[in-house]
């Protein structure tokens, strides 16, 4: 086998290895995307748990519009938004893998979730001190 044949075989081997590494990297990215999706769902479920806890602790409040129900509703709304954003971001990430480019989460979405959770947390703090 001549030098040229050895170089050609080495080039083919390197190409095969590079393709394998790329496939493995894409597999890792898909799995990371699934873990991130699960994390989003846990965040939403935690917001729902806070809403349920508020209803359990302050459920005896009178009237249809009680402070506890209002604050719990903020957490329920936050959970719904988190679930919807998780879906959207996960599908977007899968599309990005097909195009081999990644789009970051929109700042507006990050801000909306943060503000909702802050309002819910502040409302919970107020309820804990006034009720």
PDB file of C-alpha atoms in Angstrom, residues 74-126:
ATOM      1  CA  UNK A  74     -51.502  34.261  39.565  1.00  0.00           C
ATOM      2  CA  UNK A  75     -49.591  31.033  40.167  1.00  0.00           C
ATOM      3  CA  UNK A  76     -52.092  29.005  38.104  1.00  0.00           C
ATOM      4  CA  UNK A  77     -51.753  31.487  35.249  1.00  0.00           C
ATOM      5  CA  UNK A  78     -47.972  31.358  35.604  1.00  0.00           C
ATOM      6  CA  UNK A  79     -48.052  27.562  35.423  1.00  0.00           C
ATOM      7  CA  UNK A  80     -50.179  27.610  32.270  1.00  0.00           C
ATOM      8  CA  UNK A  81     -47.815  30.080  30.619  1.00  0.00           C
ATOM      9  CA  UNK A  82     -44.772  28.014  31.644  1.00  0.00           C
ATOM     10  CA  UNK A  83     -46.336  24.875  30.143  1.00  0.00           C
ATOM     11  CA  UNK A  84     -47.108  26.678  26.871  1.00  0.00           C
ATOM     12  CA  UNK A  85     -43.645  28.234  26.685  1.00  0.00           C
ATOM     13  CA  UNK A  86     -42.048  24.841  27.408  1.00  0.00           C
ATOM     14  CA  UNK A  87     -43.889  23.366  24.473  1.00  0.00           C
ATOM     15  CA  UNK A  88     -42.944  26.219  22.177  1.00  0.00           C
ATOM     16  CA  UNK A  89     -39.285  26.274  23.153  1.00  0.00           C
ATOM     17  CA  UNK A  90     -38.929  22.515  22.896  1.00  0.00           C
ATOM     18  CA  UNK A  91     -40.470  22.405  19.420  1.00  0.00           C
ATOM     19  CA  UNK A  92     -38.333  25.371  18.387  1.00  0.00           C
ATOM     20  CA  UNK A  93     -35.201  23.594  19.602  1.00  0.00           C
ATOM     21  CA  UNK A  94     -36.086  20.500  17.608  1.00  0.00           C
ATOM     22  CA  UNK A  95     -36.552  22.668  14.501  1.00  0.00           C
ATOM     23  CA  UNK A  96     -33.221  24.373  15.229  1.00  0.00           C
ATOM     24  CA  UNK A  97     -31.511  20.979  15.267  1.00  0.00           C
ATOM     25  CA  UNK A  98     -32.808  20.315  11.784  1.00  0.00           C
ATOM     26  CA  UNK A  99     -31.451  23.676  10.578  1.00  0.00           C
ATOM     27  CA  UNK A 100     -28.283  23.431  12.698  1.00  0.00           C
ATOM     28  CA  UNK A 101     -28.887  26.850  14.239  1.00  0.00           C
ATOM     29  CA  UNK A 102     -30.229  27.798  17.654  1.00  0.00           C
ATOM     30  CA  UNK A 103     -32.543  30.653  18.628  1.00  0.00           C
ATOM     31  CA  UNK A 104     -32.410  31.894  22.200  1.00  0.00           C
ATOM     32  CA  UNK A 105     -35.556  32.255  24.259  1.00  0.00           C
ATOM     33  CA  UNK A 106     -37.243  35.603  23.726  1.00  0.00           C
ATOM     34  CA  UNK A 107     -36.597  38.238  26.349  1.00  0.00           C
ATOM     35  CA  UNK A 108     -40.307  39.066  26.510  1.00  0.00           C
ATOM     36  CA  UNK A 109     -41.130  35.489  27.556  1.00  0.00           C
ATOM     37  CA  UNK A 110     -38.446  35.440  30.220  1.00  0.00           C
ATOM     38  CA  UNK A 111     -39.652  38.783  31.562  1.00  0.00           C
ATOM     39  CA  UNK A 112     -43.331  37.725  31.552  1.00  0.00           C
ATOM     40  CA  UNK A 113     -42.664  34.559  33.560  1.00  0.00           C
ATOM     41  CA  UNK A 114     -40.379  36.411  35.967  1.00  0.00           C
ATOM     42  CA  UNK A 115     -42.928  39.170  36.605  1.00  0.00           C
ATOM     43  CA  UNK A 116     -45.767  36.679  37.113  1.00  0.00           C
ATOM     44  CA  UNK A 117     -43.775  34.622  39.570  1.00  0.00           C
ATOM     45  CA  UNK A 118     -42.637  37.779  41.396  1.00  0.00           C
ATOM     46  CA  UNK A 119     -46.250  38.976  41.693  1.00  0.00           C
ATOM     47  CA  UNK A 120     -47.304  35.573  42.983  1.00  0.00           C
ATOM     48  CA  UNK A 121     -44.444  35.497  45.481  1.00  0.00           C
ATOM     49  CA  UNK A 122     -45.181  39.032  46.682  1.00  0.00           C
ATOM     50  CA  UNK A 123     -48.863  38.196  47.024  1.00  0.00           C
ATOM     51  CA  UNK A 124     -48.007  35.090  49.002  1.00  0.00           C
ATOM     52  CA  UNK A 125     -45.813  37.148  51.309  1.00  0.00           C
ATOM     53  CA  UNK A 126     -48.624  39.645  51.877  1.00  0.00           C
TER      54      UNK A 126
END
